[in-house]
PDB file of C-alpha atoms in Angstrom:
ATOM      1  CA  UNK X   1       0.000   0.000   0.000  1.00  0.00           C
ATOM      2  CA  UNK X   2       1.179   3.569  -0.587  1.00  0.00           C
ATOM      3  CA  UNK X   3       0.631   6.469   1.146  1.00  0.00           C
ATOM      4  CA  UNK X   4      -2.356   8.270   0.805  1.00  0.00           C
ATOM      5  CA  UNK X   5      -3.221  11.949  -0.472  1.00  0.00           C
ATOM      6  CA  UNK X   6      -4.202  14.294   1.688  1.00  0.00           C
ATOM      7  CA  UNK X   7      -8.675  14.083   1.542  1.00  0.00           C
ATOM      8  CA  UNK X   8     -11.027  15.977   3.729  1.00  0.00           C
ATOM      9  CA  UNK X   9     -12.229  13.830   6.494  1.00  0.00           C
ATOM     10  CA  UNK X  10     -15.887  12.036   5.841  1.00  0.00           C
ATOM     11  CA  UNK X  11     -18.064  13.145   8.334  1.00  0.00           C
ATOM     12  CA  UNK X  12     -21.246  10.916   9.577  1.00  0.00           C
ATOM     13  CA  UNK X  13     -20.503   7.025   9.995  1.00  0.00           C
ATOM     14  CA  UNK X  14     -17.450   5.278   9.933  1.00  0.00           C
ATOM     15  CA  UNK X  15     -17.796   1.452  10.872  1.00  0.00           C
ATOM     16  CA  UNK X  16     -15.968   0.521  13.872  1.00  0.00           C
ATOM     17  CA  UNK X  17     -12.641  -1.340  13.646  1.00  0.00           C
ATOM     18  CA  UNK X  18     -11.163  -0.875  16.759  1.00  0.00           C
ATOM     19  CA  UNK X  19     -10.354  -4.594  16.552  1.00  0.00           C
ATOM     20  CA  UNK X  20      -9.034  -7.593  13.970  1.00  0.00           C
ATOM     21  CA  UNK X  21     -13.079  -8.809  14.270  1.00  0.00           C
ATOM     22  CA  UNK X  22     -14.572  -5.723  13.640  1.00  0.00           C
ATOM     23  CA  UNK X  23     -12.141  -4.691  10.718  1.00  0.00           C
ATOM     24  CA  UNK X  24     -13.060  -7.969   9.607  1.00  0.00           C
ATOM     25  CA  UNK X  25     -16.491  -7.458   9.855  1.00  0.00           C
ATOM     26  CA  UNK X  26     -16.231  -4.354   7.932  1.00  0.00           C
ATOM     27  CA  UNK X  27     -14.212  -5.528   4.850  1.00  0.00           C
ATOM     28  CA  UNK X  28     -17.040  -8.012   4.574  1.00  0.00           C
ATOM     29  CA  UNK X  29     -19.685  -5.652   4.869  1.00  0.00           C
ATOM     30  CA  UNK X  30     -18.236  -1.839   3.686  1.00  0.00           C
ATOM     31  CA  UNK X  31     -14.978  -2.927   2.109  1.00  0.00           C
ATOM     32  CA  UNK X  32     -14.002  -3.191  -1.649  1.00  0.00           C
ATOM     33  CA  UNK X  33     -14.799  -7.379  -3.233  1.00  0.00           C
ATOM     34  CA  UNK X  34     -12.331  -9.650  -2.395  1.00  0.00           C
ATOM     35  CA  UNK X  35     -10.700  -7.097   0.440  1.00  0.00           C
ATOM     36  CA  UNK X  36     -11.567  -9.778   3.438  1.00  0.00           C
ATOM     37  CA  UNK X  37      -9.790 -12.486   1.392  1.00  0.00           C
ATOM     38  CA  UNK X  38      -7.257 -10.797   0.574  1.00  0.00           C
ATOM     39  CA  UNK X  39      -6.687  -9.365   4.063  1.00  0.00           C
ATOM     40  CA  UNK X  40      -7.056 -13.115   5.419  1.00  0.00           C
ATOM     41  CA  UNK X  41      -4.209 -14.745   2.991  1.00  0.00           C
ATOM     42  CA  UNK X  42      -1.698 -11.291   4.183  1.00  0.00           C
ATOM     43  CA  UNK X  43      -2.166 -12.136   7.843  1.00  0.00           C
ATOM     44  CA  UNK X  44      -1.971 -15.444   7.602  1.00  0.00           C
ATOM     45  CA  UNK X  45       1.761 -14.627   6.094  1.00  0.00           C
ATOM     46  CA  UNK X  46       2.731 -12.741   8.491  1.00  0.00           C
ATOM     47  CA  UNK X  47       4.317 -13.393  11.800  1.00  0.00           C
ATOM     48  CA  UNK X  48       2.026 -12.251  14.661  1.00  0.00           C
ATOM     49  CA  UNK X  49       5.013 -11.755  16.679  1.00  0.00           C
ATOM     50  CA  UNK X  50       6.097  -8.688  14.682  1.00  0.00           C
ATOM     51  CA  UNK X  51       3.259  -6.125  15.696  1.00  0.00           C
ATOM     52  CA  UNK X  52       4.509  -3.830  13.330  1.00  0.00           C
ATOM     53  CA  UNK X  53       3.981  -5.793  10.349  1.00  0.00           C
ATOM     54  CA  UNK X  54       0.244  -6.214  11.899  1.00  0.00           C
ATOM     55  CA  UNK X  55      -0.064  -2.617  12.233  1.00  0.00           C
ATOM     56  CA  UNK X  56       0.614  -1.376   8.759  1.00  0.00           C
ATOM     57  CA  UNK X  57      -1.367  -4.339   7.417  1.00  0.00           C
ATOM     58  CA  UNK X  58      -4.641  -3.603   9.319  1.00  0.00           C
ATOM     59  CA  UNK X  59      -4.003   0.319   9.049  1.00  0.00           C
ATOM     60  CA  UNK X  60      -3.427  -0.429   5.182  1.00  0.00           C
ATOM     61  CA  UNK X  61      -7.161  -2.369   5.157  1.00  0.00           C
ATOM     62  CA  UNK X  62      -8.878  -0.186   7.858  1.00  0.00           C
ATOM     63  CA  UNK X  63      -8.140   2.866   5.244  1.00  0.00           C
ATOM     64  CA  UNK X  64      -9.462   0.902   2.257  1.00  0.00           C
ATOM     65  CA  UNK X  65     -12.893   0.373   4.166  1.00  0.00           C
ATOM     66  CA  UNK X  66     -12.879   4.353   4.946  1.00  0.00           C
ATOM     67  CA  UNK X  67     -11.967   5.129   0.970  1.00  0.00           C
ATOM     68  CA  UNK X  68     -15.019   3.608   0.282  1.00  0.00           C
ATOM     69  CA  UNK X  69     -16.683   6.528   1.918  1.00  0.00           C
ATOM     70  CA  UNK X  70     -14.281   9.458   0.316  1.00  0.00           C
ATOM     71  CA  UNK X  71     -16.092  10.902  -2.356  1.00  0.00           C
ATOM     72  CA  UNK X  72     -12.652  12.124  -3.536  1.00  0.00           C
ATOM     73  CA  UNK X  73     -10.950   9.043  -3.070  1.00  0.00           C
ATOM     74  CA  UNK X  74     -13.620   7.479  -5.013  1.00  0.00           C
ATOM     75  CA  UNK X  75     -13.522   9.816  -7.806  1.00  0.00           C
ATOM     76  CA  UNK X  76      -9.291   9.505  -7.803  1.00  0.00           C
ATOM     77  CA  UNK X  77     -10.086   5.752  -7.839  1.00  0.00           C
ATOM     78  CA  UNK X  78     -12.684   6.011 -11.365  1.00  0.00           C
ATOM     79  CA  UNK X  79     -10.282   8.487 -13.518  1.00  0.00           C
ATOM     80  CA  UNK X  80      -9.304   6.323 -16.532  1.00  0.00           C
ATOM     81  CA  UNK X  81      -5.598   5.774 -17.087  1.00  0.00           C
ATOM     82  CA  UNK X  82      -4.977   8.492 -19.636  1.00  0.00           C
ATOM     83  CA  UNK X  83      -6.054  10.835 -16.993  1.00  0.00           C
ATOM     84  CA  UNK X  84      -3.484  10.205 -14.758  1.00  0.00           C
ATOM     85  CA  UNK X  85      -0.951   9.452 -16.963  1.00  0.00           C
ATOM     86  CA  UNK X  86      -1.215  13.128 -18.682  1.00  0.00           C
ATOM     87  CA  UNK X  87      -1.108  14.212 -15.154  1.00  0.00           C
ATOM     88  CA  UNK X  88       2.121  12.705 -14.114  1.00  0.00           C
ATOM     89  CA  UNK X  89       3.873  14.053 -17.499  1.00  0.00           C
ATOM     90  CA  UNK X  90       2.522  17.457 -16.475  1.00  0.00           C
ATOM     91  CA  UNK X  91       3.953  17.241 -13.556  1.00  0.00           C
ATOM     92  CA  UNK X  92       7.159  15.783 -14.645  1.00  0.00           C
ATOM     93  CA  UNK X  93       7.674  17.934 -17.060  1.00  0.00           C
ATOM     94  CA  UNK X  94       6.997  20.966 -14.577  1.00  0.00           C
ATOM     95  CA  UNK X  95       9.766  19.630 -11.836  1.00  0.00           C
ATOM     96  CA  UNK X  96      11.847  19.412 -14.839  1.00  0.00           C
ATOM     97  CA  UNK X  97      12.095  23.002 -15.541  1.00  0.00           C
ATOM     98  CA  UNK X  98      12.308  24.046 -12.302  1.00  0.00           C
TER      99      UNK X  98
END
């Protein structure tokens, strides 16, 4: 996972995940298809001894459920490829002639 840009906060609900059951309960229920699976098979490869590895992996999953709920992140999510590509070149080509 990568870091994430910088979104105004959703307001209203957020589904509790306080806890490995209730973040899985909301990547069955609020989280992207295939996120529970997936989030099974990563912590089954990790080692529960390193909390840090368990950290990043449930803060990774616990902000997928809340993109769900960004209207921005969302939108950045649905721009076709093109999009972003022409983006990044802009930008590119802006740091370039700085």
């Amino acid at each position: 996972m990568t870091a994430q840009p910088d979104h105004p906060a959703r307001t209203g609900f957020t589904p509790p995940m306080g806890t490995l059951a209730e973040l899985r309960t909301a990547l069955s229920t609020w989280g992207f298809p295939g996120d529970q699976q997936k989030f099974e098979a990563e912590l089954d490869d990790l080692d529960l001894d390193d909390l840090t590895q368990v950290r990043e992996l449930t803060q990774a999953y616990r902000h997928r459920v809340l993109l769900r709920y960004n209207a921005h992140g969302m939108a950045a999510l649905a721009r076709p490829t093109e999009d972003v590509e022409a983006e990044l070149r802009r930008k590119l080509e802006e740091a370039g002639a700085r």
